[in-house]
XYZ file of C-alpha atoms in Angstrom:
546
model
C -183.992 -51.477 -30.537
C -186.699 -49.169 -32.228
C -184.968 -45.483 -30.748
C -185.624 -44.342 -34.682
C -189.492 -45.075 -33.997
C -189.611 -43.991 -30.667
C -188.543 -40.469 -31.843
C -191.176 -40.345 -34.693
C -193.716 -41.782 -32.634
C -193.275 -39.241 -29.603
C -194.261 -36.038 -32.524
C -197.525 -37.800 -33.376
C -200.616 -37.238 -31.179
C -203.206 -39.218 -31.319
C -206.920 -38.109 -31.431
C -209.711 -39.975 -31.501
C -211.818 -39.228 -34.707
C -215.427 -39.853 -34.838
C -215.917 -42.976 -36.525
C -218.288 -43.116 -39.387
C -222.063 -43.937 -38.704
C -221.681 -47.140 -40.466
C -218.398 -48.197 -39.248
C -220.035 -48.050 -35.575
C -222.445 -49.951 -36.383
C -220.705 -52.800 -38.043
C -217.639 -53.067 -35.465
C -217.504 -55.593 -33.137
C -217.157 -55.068 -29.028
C -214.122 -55.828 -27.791
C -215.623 -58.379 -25.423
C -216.170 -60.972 -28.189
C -212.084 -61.782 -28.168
C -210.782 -63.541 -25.676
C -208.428 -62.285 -23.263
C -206.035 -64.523 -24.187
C -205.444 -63.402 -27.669
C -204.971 -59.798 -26.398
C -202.413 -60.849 -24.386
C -200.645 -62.668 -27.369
C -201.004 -59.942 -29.165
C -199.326 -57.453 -26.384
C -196.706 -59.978 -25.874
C -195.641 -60.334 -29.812
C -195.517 -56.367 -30.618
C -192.194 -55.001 -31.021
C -193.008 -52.662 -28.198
C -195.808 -51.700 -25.941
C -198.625 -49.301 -27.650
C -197.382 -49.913 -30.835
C -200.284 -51.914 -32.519
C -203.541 -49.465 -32.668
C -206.078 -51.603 -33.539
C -205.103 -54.577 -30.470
C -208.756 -55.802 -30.700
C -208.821 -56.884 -34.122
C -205.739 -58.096 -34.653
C -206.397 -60.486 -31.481
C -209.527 -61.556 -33.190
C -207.767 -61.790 -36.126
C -204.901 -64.718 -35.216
C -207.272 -65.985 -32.680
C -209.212 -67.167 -36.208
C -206.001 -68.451 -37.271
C -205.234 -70.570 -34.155
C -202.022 -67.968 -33.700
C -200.349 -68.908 -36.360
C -198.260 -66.050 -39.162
C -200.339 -64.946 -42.289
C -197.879 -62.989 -43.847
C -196.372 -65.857 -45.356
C -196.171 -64.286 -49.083
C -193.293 -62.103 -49.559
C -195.138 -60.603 -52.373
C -197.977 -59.897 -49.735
C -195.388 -58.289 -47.539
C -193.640 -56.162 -50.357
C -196.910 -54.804 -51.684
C -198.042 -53.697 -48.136
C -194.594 -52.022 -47.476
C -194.635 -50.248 -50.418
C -198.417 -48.832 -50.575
C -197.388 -47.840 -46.672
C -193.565 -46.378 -48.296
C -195.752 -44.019 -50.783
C -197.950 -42.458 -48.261
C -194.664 -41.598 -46.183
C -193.037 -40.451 -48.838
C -196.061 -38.038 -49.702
C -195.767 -36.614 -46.266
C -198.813 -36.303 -45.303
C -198.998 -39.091 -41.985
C -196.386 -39.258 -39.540
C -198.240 -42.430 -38.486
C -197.311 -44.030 -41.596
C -193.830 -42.498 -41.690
C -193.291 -44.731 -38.107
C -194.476 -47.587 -39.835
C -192.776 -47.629 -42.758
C -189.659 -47.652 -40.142
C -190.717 -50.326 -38.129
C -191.491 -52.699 -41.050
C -188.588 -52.315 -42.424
C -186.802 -52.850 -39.011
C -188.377 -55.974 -38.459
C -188.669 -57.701 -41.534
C -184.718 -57.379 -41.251
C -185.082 -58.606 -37.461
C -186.727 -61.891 -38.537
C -189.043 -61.814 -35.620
C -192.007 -63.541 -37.234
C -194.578 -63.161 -34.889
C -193.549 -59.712 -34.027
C -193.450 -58.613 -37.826
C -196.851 -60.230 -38.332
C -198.792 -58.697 -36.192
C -197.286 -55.273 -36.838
C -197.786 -55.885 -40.914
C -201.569 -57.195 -40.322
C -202.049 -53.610 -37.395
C -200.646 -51.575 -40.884
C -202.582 -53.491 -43.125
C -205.733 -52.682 -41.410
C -204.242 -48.530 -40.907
C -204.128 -48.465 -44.554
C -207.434 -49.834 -45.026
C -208.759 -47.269 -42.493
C -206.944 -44.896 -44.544
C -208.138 -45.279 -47.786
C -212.085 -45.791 -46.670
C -211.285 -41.925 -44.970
C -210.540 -40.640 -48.417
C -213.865 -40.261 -49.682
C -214.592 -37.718 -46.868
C -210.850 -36.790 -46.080
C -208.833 -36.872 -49.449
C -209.247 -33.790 -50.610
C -208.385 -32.107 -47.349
C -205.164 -34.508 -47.002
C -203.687 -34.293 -50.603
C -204.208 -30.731 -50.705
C -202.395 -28.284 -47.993
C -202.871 -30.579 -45.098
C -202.350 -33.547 -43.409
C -203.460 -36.453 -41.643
C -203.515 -35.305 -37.934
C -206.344 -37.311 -36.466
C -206.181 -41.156 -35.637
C -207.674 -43.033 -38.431
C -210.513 -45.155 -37.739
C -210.364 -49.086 -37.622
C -211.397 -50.787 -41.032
C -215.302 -51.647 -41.841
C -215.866 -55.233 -40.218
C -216.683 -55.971 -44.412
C -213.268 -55.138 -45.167
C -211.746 -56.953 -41.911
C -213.583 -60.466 -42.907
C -212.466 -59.938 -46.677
C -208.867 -59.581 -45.122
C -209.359 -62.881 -43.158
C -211.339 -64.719 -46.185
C -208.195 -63.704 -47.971
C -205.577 -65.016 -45.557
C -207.408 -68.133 -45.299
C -207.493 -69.223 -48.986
C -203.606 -67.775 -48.980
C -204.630 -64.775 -51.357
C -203.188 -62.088 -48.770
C -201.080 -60.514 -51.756
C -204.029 -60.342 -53.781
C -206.428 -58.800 -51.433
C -203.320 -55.886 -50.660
C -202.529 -55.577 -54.663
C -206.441 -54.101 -54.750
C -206.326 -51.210 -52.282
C -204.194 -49.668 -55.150
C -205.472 -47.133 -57.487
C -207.302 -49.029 -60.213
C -204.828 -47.250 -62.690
C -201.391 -48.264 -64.670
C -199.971 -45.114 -63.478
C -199.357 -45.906 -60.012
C -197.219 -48.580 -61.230
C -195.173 -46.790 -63.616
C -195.010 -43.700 -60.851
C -193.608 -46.125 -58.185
C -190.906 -47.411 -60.873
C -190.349 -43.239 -61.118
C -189.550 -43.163 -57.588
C -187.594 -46.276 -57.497
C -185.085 -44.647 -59.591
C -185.310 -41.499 -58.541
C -183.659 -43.234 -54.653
C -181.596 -44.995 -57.283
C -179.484 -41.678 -57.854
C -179.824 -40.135 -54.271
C -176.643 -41.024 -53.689
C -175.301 -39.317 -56.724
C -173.485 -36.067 -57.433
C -176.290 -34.051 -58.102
C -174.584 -30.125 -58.798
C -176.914 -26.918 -59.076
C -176.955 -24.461 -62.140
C -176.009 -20.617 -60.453
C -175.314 -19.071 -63.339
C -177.927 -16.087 -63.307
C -179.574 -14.058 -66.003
C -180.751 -15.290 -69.064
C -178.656 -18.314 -70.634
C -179.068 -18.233 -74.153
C -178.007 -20.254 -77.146
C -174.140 -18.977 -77.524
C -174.196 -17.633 -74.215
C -170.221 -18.295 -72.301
C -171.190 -20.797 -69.409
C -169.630 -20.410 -66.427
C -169.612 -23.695 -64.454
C -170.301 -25.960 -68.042
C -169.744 -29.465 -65.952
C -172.384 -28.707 -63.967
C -174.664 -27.772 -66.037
C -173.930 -30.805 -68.375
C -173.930 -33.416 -65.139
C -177.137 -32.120 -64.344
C -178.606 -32.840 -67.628
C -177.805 -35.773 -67.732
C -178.545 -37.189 -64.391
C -182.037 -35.808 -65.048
C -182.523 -37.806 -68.580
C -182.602 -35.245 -70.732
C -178.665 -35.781 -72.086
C -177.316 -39.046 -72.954
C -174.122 -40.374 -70.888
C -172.311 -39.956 -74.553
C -173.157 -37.101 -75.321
C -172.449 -35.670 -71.884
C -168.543 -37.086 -71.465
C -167.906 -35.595 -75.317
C -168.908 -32.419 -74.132
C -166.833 -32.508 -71.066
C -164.082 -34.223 -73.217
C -164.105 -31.797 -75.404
C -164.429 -28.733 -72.370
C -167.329 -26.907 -74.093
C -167.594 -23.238 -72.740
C -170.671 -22.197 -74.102
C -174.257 -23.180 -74.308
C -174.268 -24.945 -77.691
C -176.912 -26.376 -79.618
C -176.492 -30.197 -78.225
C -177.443 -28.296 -74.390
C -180.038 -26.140 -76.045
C -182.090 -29.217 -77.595
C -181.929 -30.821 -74.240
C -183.146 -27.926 -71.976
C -185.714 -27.946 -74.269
C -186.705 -31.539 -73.893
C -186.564 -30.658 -70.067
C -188.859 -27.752 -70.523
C -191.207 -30.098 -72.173
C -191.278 -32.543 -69.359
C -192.118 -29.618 -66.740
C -194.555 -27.213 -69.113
C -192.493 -24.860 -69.578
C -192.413 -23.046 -72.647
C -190.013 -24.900 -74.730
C -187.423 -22.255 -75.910
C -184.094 -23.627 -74.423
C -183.583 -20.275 -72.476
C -182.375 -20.931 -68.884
C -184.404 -18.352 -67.067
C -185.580 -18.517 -63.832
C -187.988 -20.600 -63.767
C -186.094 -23.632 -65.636
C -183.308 -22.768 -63.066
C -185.254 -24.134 -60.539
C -186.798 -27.069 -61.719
C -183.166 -27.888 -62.717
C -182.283 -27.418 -59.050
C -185.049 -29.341 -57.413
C -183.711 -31.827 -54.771
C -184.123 -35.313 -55.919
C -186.136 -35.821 -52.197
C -188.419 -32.793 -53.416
C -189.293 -34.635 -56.923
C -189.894 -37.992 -54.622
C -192.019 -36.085 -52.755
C -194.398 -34.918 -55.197
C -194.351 -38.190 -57.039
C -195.546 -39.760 -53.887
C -198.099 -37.247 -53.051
C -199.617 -37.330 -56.600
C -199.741 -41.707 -56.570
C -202.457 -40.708 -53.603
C -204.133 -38.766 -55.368
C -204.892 -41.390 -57.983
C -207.265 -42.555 -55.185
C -209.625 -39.497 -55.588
C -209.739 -39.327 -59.510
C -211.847 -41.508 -61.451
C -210.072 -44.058 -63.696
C -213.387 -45.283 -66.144
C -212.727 -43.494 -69.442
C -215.813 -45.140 -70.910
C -217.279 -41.434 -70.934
C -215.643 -38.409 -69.402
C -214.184 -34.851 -69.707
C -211.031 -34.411 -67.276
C -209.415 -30.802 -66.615
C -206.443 -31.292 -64.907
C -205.600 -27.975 -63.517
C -201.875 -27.726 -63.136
C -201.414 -28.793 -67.069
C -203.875 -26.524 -68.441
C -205.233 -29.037 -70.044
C -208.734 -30.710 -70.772
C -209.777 -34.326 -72.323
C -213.039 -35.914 -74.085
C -213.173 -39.489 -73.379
C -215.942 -41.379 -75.646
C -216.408 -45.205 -76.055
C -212.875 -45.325 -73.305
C -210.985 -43.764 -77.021
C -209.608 -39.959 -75.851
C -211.529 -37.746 -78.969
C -210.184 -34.605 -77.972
C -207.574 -32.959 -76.369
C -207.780 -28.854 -75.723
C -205.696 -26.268 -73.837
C -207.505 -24.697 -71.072
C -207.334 -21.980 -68.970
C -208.135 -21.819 -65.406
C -208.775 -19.744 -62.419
C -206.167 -17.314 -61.053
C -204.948 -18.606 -57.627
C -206.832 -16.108 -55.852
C -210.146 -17.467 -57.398
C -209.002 -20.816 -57.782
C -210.909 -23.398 -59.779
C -212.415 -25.630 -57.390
C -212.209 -29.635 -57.558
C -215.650 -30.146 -58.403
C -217.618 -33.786 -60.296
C -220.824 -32.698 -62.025
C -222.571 -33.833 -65.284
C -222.246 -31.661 -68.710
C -225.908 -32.049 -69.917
C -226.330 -29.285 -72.327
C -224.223 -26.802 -74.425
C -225.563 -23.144 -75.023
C -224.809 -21.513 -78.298
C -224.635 -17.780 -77.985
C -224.730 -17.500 -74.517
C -225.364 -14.326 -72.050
C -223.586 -13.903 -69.345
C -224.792 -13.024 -65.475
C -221.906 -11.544 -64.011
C -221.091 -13.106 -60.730
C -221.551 -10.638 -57.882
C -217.563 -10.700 -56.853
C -216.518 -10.266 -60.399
C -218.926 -7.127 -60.939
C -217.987 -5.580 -57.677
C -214.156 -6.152 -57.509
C -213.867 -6.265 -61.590
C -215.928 -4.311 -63.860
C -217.404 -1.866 -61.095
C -214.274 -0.300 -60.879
C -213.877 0.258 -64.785
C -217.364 1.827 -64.803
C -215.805 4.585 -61.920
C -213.220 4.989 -64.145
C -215.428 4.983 -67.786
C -219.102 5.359 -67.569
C -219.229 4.374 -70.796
C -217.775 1.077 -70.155
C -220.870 -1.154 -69.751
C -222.478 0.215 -72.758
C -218.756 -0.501 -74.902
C -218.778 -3.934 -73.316
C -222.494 -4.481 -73.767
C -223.839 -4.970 -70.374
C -227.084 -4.574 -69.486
C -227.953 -3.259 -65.761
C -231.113 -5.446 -63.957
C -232.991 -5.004 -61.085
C -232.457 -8.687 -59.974
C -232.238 -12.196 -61.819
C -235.819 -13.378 -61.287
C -237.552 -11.453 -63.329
C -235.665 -8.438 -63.101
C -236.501 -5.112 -65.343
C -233.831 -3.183 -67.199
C -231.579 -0.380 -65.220
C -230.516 2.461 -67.595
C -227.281 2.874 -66.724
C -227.952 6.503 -67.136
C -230.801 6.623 -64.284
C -227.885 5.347 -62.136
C -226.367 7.888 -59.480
C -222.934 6.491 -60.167
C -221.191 8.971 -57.772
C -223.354 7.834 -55.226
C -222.974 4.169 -55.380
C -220.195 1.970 -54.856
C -219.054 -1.765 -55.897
C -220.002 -2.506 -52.011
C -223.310 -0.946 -52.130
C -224.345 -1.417 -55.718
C -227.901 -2.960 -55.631
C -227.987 -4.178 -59.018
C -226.802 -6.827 -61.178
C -224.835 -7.077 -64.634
C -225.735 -9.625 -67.736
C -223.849 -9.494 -70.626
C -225.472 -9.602 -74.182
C -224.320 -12.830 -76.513
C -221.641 -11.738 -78.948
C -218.124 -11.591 -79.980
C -217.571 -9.472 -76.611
C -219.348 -11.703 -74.613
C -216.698 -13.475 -71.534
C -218.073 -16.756 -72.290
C -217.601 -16.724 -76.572
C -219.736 -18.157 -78.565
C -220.373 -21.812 -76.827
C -221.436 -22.022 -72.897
C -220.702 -26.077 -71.620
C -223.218 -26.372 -68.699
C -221.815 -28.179 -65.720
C -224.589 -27.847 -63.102
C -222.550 -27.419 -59.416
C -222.486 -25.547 -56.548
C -219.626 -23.954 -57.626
C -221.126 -22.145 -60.218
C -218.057 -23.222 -62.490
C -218.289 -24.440 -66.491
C -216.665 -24.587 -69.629
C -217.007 -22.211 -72.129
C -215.220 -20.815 -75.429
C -213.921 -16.985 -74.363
C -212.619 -14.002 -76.843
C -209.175 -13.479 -75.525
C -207.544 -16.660 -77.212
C -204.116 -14.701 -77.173
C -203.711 -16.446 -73.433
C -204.190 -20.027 -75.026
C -200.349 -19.415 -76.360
C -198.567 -19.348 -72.934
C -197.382 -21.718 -70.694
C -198.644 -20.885 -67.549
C -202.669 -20.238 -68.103
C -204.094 -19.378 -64.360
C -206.180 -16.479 -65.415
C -209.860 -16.758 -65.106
C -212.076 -15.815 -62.507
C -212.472 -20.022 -61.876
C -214.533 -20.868 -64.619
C -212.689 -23.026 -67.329
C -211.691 -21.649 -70.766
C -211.968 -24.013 -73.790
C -209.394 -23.389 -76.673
C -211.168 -26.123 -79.051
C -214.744 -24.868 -77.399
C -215.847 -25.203 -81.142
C -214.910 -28.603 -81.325
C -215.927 -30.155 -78.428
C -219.570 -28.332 -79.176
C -219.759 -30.572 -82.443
C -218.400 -33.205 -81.117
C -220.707 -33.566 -77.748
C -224.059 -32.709 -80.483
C -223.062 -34.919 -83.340
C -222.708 -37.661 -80.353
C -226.186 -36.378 -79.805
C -227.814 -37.144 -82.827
C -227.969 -32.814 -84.093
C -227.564 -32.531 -87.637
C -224.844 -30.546 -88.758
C -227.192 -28.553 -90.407
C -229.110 -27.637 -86.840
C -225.660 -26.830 -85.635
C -224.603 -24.234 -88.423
C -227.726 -22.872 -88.200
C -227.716 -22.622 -84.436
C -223.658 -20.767 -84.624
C -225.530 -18.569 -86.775
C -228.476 -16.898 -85.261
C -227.736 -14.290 -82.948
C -229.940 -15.699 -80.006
C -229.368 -17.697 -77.403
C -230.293 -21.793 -77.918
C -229.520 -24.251 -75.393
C -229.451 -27.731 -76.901
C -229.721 -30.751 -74.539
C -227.423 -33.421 -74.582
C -229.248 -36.982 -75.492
C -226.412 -38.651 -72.159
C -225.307 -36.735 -69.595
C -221.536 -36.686 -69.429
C -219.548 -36.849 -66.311
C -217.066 -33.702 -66.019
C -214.237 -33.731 -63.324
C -211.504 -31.285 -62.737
C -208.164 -32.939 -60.639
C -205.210 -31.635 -59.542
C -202.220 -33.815 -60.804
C -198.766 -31.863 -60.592
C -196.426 -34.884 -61.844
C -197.510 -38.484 -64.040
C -195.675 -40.476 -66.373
C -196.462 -40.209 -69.548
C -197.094 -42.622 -72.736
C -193.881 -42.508 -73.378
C -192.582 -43.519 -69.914
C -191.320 -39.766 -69.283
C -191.939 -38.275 -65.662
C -194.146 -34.729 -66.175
C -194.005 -32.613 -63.423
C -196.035 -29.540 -63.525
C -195.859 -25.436 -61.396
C -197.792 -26.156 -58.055
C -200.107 -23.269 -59.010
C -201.989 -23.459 -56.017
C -199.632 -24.429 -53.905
C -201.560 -27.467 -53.148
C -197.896 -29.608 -53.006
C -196.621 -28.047 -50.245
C -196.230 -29.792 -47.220
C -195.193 -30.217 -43.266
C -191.365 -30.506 -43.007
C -190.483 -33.915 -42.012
C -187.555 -35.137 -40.061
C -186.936 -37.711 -42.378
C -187.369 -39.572 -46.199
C -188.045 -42.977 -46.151
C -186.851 -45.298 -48.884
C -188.970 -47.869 -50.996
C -187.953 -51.629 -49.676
C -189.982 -53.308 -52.381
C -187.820 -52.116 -55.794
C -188.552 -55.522 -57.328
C -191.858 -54.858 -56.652
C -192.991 -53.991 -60.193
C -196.194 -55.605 -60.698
């Protein structure tokens, strides 16, 4: 009956993984259920081996004299779709086989046999999501779940059987989502997204550069294509085809450009390369990422009481205050081969006129090299050469035997004076971490205009660094008059902040927005990419909107 699980099962090996401290000490022997409700349970799965966790579902309908739980659709469409989303992301084959088997039996109706399956995936998930603290951010990023998850907290399991019992199943399933709107409104993405799988869905191969006036060569498919990815109304696409428009007009420009807003791409309706092949992503590829990002909601924070987020892949940065967003500024970020990290800290003081101590890898692989080349560099740039950071005396660069010495074996260290030179600008945001990574203001604001900003060395560049300085002081209590005075004087002042605020970089690559439009965003670190998988699985639960 279940040769489609079968299959999937036989590519996933199990391993134990340690369980966590806590969750050994809190999990109950095996010898406290009866041997009678194991055997229950091994007679109602829908094969042999396939329920993991046999001892606590056995406990579990022991409790209930044997008799179904899952008697709230709702209960059972919320669990198949949380389950549906982590297949879809592609990052467990163990919940790809679920998501099968659910679906198998629910259409089966073989109560028992769905039940105990649904209440063995109910407490995987849980498993799952109290992994992602440690876990997440190895699974969401590059990798994916390859050990055997371990069985649910006994907290969680008598919350699951507290919940059962007063017939709040659905409830207690609704919460292990992301506390956030947007997995909602992400799951309605994907729902219509396997809406138009089915559907004609033809590439743009027209090379070059497509501009306005350009002759198209295939014009239907460029014009189905728009509109099957929202961008071109169903009117306006049957005039054009009525009418057989050959060339790119100004009705296809506006909505390439609308599409190039919806993937951060610079918005000039020329079909270049990289619109090409957004325009030709598979509709299973955009499901994919969709799926994979609705996980990561699970990492990111969702209070907005007090925050600065930098999401990485939109180059972009927000200041939450009083849960009202104050500011919004581009960013830019670190180059992907000195990526910037996902790191939480605290931003507890901003640094007017800052100096800068070169990190060691920047100096030997960066300006090093320059110096070889110029040995007037460091003196243009106004570094200053230091015996060592603690305090170190001052190097003349002329004392230094520069044919002797290498970036490998320089014994040195750089700091850059404060100035309009200086890397970091005028304003320093200090984000204590063991990354070493903060905000700061920078000279080169030309790279603020393009679309793709993945330059730094991993630090984070603020375009409105100016105005998120008087923003996070005024909300200090400094006088505006401190803080001209302060952007005057060429020293260096670090001003506390009166609160701390929390500062966290994520990684989001698609989201819908206010308006109810699906963003996607370049996979600059190619975090998105994942196993190949034999298989998509489909959403059950489209009514599920709640």
């Amino acid at each position: 009956m279940f040769s489609a699980r079968t299959l999937i099962k036989a590519l996933f090996v199990y391993v134990a993984m340690p369980l966590a401290a806590n969750a050994l000490e809190t999990m109950e022997s095996p010898n406290s259920v009866s041997k009678e409700a194991v055997l229950w349970v091994k007679q109602a799965e829908p094969e042999p081996g396939v329920v993991n966790f046999t001892y606590d579902v056995a406990k579990i309908y022991e409790y209930f004299s044997y008799a179904p739980i899952w008697h709230d659709y709702r209960a059972k469409d919320e669990l198949e779709t949380q389950i549906n989303i982590i297949s879809l992301a592609g990052i467990s084959q163990d919940f790809e086989w679920r998501a099968v088997i659910l679906r198998q039996l629910r259409a089966s109706g073989d109560w028992r046999a769905y039940d105990v399956f649904a209440t063995d995936s109910l407490l995987a998930l849980i498993g799952y999501i109290e992994s992602i603290p440690e876990f997440g951010k190895s699974w969401y990023f590059g990798t994916d779940i390859s050990d055997a998850l371990p069985r649910p907290t006994l907290t969680q399991t008598n919350n699951l059987i507290v919940s059962a019992s007063r017939n709040e199943l659905y409830d207690f399933v609704f919460k292990l989502r992301p506390d956030t709107p947007q997995y909602r409104e992400m799951a309605k993405a994907i729902v219509a997204l396997q809406d138009q799988e089915s559907m004609y869905w033809p590439k743009v191969t027209q090379g070059g550069l497509i501009k306005h006036g350009a002759k198209l060569e295939n014009p239907d498919n460029l014009i189905t294509n728009l509109e099957r990815q929202g961008v071109l109304s169903t009117y306006d696409a049957q005039r054009l085809k009525i009418e057989q428009v050959g060339f790119y007009n100004a009705v296809l420009v506006e909505a390439v450009k609308r599409f190039q807003e919806r993937h951060g791409l610079k918005r000039d309706g020329v079909i270049g390369n990289k619109t090409r092949r957004w325009l030709n992503m598979s509709v299973n590829s955009r499901i994919q990422i969709l799926a994979l990002n609705m996980e990561r909601l699970r990492l990111w924070p969702t209070d907005r009481e007090k925050i600065i987020l930098v999401n990485i892949p939109n180059y972009e940065m927000e200041l939450w205050m009083d849960s009202q967003l104050v500011l919004d500024s581009k960013v830019v970020v670190g180059r992907p081969s000195r990526r910037t990290p996902l790191f939480e800290s605290r931003l507890d003081s901003v640094v007017f006129n800052p100096s800068w101590n070169v990190p060691v890898k920047i100096m030997r692989e960066d300006i090093l090299p320059k110096v070889q080349q110029d040995n007037e560099y460091l003196d243009k740039h106004s570094y200053t050469v230091l015996s060592s950071w603690v305090n170190g005396s001052v190097i003349s660069s002329e004392e230094i035997d520069w044919e002797s010495v290498s970036p490998n074996n320089f014994p040195y260290r750089l700091q850059q004076s404060p100035g309009n030179f200086n890397a970091l600008g005028r304003y320093k945001f200090n984000t204590p971490n063991g990354n070493a990574i903060y905000l700061h203001d920078t000279p080169a604001k030309g790279l603020f205009s393009k679309s793709r900003r993945a330059y730094s060395s991993g630090c984070i560049r603020v375009q409105k660094a100016e105005i998120l300085a008087q923003v996070l002081l005024s909300r200090s209590g400094l006088e505006f008059g401190d803080y001209e005075y302060y952007q005057r004087i060429p020293e260096t002042k670090w001003v506390s902040l009166r609160k701390k605020i929390p500062v966290h970089t994520i990684y989001q690559t698609a989201w819908v927005n206010d308006d109810g439009e699906v963003q996607f965003r370049e996979d600059v670190y190619h975090y998105d990419a994942r196993p190949k998988r034999n298989a998509a699985f489909s959403l059950t639960a489209k009514n599920q909107q709640s």
